[in-house]
mmCIF file of C-alpha atoms in Angstrom:
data_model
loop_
_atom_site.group_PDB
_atom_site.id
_atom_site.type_symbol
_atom_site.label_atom_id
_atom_site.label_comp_id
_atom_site.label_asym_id
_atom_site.label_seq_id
_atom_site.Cartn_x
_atom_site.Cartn_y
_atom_site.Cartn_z
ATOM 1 C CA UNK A 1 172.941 -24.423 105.646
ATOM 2 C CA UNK A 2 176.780 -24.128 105.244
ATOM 3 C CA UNK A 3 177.926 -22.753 102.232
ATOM 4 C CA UNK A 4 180.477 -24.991 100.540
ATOM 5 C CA UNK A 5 183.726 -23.935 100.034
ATOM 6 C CA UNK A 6 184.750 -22.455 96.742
ATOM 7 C CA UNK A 7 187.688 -24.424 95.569
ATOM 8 C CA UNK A 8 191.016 -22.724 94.037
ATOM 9 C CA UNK A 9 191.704 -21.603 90.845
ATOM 10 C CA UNK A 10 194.069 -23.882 88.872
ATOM 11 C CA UNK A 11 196.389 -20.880 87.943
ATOM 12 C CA UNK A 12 196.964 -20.186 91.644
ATOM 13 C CA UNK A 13 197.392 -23.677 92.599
ATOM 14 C CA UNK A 14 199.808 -23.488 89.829
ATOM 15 C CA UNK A 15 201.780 -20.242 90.720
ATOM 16 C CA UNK A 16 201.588 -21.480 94.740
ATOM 17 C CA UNK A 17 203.773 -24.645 93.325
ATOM 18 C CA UNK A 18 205.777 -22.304 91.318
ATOM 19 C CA UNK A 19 206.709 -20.032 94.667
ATOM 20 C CA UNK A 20 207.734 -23.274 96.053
ATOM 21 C CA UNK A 21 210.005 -23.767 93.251
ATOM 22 C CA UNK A 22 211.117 -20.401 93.714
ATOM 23 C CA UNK A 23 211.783 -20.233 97.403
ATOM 24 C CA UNK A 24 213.369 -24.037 97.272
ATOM 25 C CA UNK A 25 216.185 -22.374 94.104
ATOM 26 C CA UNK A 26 216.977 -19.146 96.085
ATOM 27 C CA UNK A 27 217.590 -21.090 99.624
ATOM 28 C CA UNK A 28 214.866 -19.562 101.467
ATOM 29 C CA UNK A 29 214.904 -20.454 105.090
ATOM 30 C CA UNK A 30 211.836 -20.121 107.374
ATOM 31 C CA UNK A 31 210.983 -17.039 108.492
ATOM 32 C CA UNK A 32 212.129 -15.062 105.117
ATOM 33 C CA UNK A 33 210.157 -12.758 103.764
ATOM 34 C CA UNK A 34 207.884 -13.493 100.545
ATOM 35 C CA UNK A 35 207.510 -9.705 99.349
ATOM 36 C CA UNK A 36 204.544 -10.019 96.563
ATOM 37 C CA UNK A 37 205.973 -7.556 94.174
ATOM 38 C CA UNK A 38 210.057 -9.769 94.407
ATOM 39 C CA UNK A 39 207.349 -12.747 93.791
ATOM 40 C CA UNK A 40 205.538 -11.447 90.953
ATOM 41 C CA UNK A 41 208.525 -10.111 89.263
ATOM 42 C CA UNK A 42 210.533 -13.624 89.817
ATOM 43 C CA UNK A 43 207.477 -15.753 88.483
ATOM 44 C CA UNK A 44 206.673 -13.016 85.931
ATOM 45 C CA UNK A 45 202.979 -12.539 86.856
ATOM 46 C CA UNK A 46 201.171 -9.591 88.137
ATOM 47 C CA UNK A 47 200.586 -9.123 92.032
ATOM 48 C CA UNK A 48 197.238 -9.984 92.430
ATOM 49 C CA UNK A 49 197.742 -13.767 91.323
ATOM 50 C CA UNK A 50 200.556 -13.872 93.668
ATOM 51 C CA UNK A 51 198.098 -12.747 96.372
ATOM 52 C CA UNK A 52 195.906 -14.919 95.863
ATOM 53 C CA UNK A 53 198.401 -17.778 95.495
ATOM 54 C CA UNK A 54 200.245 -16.846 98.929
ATOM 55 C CA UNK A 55 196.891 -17.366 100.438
ATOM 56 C CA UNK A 56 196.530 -20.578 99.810
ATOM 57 C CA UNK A 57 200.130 -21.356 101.066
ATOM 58 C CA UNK A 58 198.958 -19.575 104.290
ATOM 59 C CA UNK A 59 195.873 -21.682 104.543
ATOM 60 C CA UNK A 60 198.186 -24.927 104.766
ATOM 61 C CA UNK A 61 200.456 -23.080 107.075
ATOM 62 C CA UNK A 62 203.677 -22.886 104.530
ATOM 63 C CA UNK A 63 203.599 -19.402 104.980
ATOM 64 C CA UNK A 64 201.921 -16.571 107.572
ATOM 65 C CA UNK A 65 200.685 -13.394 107.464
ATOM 66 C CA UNK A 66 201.767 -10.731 109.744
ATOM 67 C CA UNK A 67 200.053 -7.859 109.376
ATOM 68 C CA UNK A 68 203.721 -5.074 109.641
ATOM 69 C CA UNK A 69 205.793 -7.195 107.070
ATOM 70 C CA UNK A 70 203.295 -9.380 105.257
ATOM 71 C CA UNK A 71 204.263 -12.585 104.177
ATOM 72 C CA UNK A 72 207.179 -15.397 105.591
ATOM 73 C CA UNK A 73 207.892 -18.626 105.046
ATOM 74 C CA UNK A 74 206.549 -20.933 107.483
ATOM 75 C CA UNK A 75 208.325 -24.206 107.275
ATOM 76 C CA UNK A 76 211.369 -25.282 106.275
ATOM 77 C CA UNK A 77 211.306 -26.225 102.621
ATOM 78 C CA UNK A 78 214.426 -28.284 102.236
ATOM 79 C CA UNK A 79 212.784 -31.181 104.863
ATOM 80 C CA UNK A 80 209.522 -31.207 103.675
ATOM 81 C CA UNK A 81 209.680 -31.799 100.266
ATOM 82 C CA UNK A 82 206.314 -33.183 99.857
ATOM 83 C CA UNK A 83 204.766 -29.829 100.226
ATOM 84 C CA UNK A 84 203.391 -29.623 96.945
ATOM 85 C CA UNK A 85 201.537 -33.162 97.211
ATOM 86 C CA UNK A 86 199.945 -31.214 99.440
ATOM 87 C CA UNK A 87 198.007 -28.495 97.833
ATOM 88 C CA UNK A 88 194.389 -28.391 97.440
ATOM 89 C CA UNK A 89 193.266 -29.096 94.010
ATOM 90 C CA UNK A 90 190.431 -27.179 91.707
ATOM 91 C CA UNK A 91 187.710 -29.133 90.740
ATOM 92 C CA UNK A 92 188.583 -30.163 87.432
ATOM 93 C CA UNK A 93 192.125 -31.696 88.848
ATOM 94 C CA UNK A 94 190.569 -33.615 90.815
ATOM 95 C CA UNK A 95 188.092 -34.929 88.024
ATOM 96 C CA UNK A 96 190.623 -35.095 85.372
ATOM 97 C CA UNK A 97 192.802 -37.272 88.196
ATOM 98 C CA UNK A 98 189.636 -39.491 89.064
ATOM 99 C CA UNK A 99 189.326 -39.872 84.896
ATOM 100 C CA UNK A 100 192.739 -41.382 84.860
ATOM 101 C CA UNK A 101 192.319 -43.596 88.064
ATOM 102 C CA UNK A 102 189.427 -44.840 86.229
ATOM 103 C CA UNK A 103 191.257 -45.411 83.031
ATOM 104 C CA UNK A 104 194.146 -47.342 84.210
ATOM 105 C CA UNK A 105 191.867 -49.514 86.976
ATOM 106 C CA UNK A 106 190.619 -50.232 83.426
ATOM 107 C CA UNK A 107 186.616 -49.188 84.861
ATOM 108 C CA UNK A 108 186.896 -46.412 81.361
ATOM 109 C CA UNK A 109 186.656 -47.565 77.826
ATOM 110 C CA UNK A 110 189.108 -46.428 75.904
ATOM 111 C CA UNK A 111 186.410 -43.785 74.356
ATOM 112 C CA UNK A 112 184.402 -41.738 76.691
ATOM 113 C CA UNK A 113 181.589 -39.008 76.587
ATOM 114 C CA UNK A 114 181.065 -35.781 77.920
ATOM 115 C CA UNK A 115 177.390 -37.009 79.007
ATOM 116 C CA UNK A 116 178.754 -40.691 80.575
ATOM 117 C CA UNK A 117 181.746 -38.872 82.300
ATOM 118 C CA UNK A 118 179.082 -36.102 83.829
ATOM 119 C CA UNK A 119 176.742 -39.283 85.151
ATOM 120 C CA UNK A 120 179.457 -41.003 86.487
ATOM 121 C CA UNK A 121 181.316 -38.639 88.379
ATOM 122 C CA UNK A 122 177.757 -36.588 88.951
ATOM 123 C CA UNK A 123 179.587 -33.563 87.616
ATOM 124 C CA UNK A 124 178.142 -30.440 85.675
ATOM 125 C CA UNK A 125 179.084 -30.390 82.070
ATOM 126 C CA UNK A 126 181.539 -27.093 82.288
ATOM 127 C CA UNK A 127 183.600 -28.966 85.101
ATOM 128 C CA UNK A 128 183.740 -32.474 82.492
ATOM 129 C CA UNK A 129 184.655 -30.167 79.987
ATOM 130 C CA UNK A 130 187.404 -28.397 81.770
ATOM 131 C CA UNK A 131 188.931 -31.554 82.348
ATOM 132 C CA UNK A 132 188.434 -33.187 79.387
ATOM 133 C CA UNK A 133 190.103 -30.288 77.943
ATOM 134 C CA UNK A 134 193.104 -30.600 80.334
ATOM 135 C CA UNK A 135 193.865 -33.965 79.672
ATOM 136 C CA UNK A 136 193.572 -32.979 75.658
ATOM 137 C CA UNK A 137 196.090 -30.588 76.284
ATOM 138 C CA UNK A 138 198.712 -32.499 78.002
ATOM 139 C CA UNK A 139 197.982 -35.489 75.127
ATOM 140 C CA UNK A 140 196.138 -38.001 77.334
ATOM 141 C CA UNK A 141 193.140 -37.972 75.172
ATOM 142 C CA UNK A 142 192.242 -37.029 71.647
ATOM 143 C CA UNK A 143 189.115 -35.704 70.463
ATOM 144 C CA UNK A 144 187.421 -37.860 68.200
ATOM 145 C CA UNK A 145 183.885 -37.785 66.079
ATOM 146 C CA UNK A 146 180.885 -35.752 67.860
ATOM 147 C CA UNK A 147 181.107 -35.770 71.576
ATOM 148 C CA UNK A 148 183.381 -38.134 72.328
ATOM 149 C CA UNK A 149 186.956 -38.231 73.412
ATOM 150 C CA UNK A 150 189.763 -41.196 72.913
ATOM 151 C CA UNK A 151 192.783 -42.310 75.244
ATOM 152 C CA UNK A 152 195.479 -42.715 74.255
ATOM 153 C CA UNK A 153 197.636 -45.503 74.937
ATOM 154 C CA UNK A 154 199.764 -45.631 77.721
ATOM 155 C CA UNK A 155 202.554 -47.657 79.406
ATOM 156 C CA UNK A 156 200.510 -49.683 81.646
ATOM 157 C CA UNK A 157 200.654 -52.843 81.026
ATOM 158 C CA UNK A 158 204.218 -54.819 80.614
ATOM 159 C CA UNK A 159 204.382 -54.865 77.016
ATOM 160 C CA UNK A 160 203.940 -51.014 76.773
ATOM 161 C CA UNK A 161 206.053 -50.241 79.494
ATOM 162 C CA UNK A 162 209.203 -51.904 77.688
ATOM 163 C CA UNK A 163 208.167 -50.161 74.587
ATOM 164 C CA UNK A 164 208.102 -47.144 76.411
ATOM 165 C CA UNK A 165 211.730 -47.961 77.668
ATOM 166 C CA UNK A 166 212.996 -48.358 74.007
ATOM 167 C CA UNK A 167 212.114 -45.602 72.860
ATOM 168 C CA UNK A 168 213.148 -43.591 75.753
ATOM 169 C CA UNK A 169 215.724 -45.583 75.565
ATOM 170 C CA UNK A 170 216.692 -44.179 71.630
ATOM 171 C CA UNK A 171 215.492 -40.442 72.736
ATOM 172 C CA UNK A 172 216.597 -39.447 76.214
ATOM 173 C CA UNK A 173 220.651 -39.799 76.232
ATOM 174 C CA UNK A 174 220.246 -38.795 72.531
ATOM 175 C CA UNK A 175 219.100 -35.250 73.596
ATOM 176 C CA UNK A 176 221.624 -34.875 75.761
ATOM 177 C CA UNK A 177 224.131 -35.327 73.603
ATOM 178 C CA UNK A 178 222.267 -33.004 70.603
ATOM 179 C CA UNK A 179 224.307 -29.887 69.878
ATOM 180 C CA UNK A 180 222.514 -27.212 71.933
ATOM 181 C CA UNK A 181 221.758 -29.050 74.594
ATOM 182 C CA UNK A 182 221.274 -26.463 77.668
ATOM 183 C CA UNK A 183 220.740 -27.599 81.566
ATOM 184 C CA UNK A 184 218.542 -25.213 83.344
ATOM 185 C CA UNK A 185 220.562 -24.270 86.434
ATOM 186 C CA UNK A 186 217.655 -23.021 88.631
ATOM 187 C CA UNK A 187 215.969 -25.919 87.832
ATOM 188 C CA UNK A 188 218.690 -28.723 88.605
ATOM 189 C CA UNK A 189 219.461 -26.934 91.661
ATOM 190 C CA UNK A 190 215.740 -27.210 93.308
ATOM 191 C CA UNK A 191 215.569 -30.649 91.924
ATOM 192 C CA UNK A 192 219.002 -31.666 93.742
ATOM 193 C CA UNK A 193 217.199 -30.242 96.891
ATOM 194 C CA UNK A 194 214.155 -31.956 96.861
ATOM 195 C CA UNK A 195 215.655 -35.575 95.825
ATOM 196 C CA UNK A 196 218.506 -35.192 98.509
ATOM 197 C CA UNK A 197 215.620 -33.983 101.112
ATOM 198 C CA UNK A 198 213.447 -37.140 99.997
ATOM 199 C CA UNK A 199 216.371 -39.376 100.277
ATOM 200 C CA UNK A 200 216.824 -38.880 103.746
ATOM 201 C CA UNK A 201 213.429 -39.599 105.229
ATOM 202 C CA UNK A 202 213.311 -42.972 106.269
ATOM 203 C CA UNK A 203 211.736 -45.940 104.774
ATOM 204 C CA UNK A 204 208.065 -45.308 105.862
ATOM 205 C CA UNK A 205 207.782 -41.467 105.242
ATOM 206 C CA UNK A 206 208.809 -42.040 101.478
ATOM 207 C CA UNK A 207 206.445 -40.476 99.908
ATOM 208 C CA UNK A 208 205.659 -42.212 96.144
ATOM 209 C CA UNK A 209 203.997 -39.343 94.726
ATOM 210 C CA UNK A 210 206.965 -36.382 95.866
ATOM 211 C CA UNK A 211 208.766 -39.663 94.177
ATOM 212 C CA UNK A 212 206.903 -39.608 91.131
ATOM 213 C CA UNK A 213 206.669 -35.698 90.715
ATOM 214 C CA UNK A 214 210.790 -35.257 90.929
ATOM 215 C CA UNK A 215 211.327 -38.485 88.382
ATOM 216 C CA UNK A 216 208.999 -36.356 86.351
ATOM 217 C CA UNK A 217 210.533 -32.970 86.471
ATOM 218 C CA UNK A 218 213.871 -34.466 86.032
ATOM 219 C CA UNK A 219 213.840 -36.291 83.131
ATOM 220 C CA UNK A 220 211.002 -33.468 81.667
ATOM 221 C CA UNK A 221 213.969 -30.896 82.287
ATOM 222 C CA UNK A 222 216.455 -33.043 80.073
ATOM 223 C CA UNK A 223 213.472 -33.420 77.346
ATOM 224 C CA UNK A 224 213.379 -29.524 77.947
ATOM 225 C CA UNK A 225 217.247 -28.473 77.122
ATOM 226 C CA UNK A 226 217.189 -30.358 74.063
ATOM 227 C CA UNK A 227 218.159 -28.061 71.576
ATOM 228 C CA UNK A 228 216.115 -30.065 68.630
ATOM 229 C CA UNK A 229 212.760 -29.078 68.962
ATOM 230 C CA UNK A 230 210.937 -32.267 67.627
ATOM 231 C CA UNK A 231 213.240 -34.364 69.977
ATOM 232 C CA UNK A 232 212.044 -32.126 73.039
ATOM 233 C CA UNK A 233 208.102 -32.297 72.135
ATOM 234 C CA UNK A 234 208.581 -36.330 71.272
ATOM 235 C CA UNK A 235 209.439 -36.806 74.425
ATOM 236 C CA UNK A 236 207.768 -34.501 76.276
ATOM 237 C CA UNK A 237 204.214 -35.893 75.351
ATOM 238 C CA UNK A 238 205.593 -39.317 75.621
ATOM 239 C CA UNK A 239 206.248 -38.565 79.426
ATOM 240 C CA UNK A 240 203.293 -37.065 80.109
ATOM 241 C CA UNK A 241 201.457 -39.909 79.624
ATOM 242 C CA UNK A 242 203.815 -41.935 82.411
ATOM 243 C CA UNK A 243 201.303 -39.301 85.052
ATOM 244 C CA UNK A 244 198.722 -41.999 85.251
ATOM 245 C CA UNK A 245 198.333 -43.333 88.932
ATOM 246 C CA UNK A 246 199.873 -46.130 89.743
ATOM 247 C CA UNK A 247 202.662 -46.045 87.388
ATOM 248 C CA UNK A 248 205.118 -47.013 90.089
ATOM 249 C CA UNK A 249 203.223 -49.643 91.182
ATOM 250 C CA UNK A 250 205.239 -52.875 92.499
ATOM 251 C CA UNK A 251 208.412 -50.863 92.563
ATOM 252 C CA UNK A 252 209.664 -50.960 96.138
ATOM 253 C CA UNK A 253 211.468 -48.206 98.458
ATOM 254 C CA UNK A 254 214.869 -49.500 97.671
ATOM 255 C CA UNK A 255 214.561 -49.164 94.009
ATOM 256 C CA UNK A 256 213.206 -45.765 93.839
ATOM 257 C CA UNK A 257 216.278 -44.808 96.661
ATOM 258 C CA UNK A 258 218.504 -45.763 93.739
ATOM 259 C CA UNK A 259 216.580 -44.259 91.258
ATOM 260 C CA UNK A 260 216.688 -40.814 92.950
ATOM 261 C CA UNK A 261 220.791 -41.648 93.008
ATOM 262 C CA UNK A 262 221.160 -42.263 89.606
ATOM 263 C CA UNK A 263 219.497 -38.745 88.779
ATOM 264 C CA UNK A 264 221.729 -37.654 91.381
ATOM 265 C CA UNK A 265 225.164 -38.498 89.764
ATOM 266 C CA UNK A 266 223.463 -37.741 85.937
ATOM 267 C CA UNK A 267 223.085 -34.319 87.366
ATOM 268 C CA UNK A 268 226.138 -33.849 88.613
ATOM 269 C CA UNK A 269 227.888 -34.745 84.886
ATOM 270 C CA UNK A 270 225.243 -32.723 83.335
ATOM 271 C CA UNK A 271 226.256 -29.465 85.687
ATOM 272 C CA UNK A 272 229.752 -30.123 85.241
ATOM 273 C CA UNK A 273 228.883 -30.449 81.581
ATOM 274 C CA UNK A 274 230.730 -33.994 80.775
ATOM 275 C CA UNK A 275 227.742 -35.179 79.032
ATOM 276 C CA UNK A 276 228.982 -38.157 77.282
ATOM 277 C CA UNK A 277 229.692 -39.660 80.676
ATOM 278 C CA UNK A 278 226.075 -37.881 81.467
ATOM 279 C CA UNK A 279 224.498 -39.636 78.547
ATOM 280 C CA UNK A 280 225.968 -43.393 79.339
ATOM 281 C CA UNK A 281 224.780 -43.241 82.781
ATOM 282 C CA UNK A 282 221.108 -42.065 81.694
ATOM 283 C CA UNK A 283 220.942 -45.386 79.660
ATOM 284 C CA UNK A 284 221.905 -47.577 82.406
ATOM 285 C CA UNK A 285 219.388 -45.738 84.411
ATOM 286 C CA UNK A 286 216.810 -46.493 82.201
ATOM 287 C CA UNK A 287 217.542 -49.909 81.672
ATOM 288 C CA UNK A 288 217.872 -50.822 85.050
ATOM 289 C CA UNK A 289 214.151 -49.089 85.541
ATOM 290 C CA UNK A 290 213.075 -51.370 82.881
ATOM 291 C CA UNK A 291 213.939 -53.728 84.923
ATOM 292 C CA UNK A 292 212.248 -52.458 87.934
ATOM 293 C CA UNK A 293 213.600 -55.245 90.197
ATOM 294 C CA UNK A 294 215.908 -54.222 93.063
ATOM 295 C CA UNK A 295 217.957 -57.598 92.793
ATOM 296 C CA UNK A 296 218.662 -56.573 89.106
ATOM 297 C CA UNK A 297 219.614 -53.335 89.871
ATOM 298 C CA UNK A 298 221.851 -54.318 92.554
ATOM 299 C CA UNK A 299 223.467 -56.906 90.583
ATOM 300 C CA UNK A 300 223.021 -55.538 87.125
ATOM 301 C CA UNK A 301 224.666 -52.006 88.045
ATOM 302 C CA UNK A 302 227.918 -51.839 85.807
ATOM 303 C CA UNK A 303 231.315 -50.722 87.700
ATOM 304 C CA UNK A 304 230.788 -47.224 86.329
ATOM 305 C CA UNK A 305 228.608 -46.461 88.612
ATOM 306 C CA UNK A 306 230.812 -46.638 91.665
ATOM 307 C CA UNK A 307 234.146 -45.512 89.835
ATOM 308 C CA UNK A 308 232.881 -42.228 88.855
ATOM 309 C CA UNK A 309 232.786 -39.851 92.053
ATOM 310 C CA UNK A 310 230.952 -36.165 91.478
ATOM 311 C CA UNK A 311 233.204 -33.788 90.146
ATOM 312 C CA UNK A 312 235.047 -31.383 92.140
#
């Protein structure tokens, strides 16, 4: 009988996403060289998670192993910027991912067990727990009396989603403009990548999820350089729970094309640190998202948009 294969650990999933990062900010081109001890040092980790993390990249042909120089990039990273999507997951991803399928298809209660979730999903109770626990920590659920576990509640459904624009609405271009407020360069710079390298695929390789994870690491990284520390966390739980699948459902390709402009020319204001100018444009972007119609957008769209070119 075949054994089955033991999945990855989350840790190295995570660091194989972080090499990624790091390869995509220092303009890696195939064929460079992915020296463990430069990675572990730039991702701060020892080598043996790096090891095992370059494995996996191997195993999906990112990178390859030659046996006189070790690792090199494999692809190109700047035109495949769906890499990441990707990845294998460990077990408990994929069960805390099904658990939030499950929740916004509305097939969950709003409270769930340990015991239901394990019949369900026919899942040992150390895997449930894992990803019970995951979701707890990234403030999806809260633990509630005895065994049980409560969502919490999330902006799927109309009404919630334009409360969830409101009061990104109050926080988001207020953290830009907080005293403080610091834009981490690495960061912007493999985000620019990845958006322009999305933005040129045509219409039907547009990939919703590489979509979904750049909208999220772009407006987490302006939650992230606020320099007011309840500001930062307020809105860094409140767009964690905007992860649930589906979330971008019945916005079409031409919206999210203008969405991933708008973060586009907001970066370039916050690089060039004008952000006032930075700030107005995030709440136009937001409200025209609320709106998530492309005939709004395209009519809505005040001149400022097209008067204001990227600064030299």
């Amino acid at each position: 009988m075949q054994a089955t294969a033991r999945r990855p650990r989350t840790n190295h999933l995570d660091l194989a996403q972080r090499i990624l990062d790091v390869a995509r900010q220092r303009g890696f081109e195939p064929g460079a060289r992915l020296p463990e001890q430069q990675i572990a040092s730039l991702c701060n980790v020892s080598r043996t998670p790096v090891r095992a993390a370059l494995s996996l990249l191997a195993e999906r042909g990112v990178v390859r192993w030659e046996a006189d120089t070790g690792y090199h990039l494999a692809v190109d990273l700047s035109a495949q910027p769906a890499i990441s999507a990707e990845l294998p997951s460990a077990e408990e991803d994929e069960l805390a991912e099904a658990i939030l399928r499950d929740r916004s298809a509305r097939r969950l209660d709003q409270t769930v067990t340990a015991a239901a979730l394990m019949r369900r999903y026919n899942s040992d109770r150390k895997t449930v727990l894992k990803a019970l626990n995951k979701l707890t920590e990234e403030n999806l659920l809260d633990r509630a009396p005895g065994q049980s576990w409560l969502f919490r509640r999330t902006p799927d459904d109309p009404e919630a989603q334009g409360e969830s624009y409101e009061f990104r609405l109050l926080l988001e271009p207020a953290a830009i403009l907080t005293p403080g407020f610091r834009l981490d360069g690495a960061r912007a710079a493999a985000l620019r990548q990845g958006m322009d390298a999305l933005s040129a695929l045509p219409d039907a390789a547009f990939d919703t999820r590489e979509f979904q994870r750049l909208d999220m690491d772009f407006h987490g990284m302006i939650a992230e350089g606020c320099a007011n520390r309840f500001v930062a966390d307020a809105l860094a739980d409140h767009l964690r729970l905007r992860r649930l699948p589906g979330i971008y459902a019945g916005v079409n390709v031409f919206r999210l094309r203008q969405s991933l402009l708008e973060h586009l020319n907001i970066l370039d204001h916050l690089e060039s640190r004008q952000y006032e100018v930075a700030a107005d444009l995030l709440r136009i972007h937001l409200r025209l998202s609320r709106n998530q119609r492309p005939q709004a957008a395209s009519r809505g769209a005040p001149a400022l948009f097209g008067m204001i070119s990227r600064p030299e």
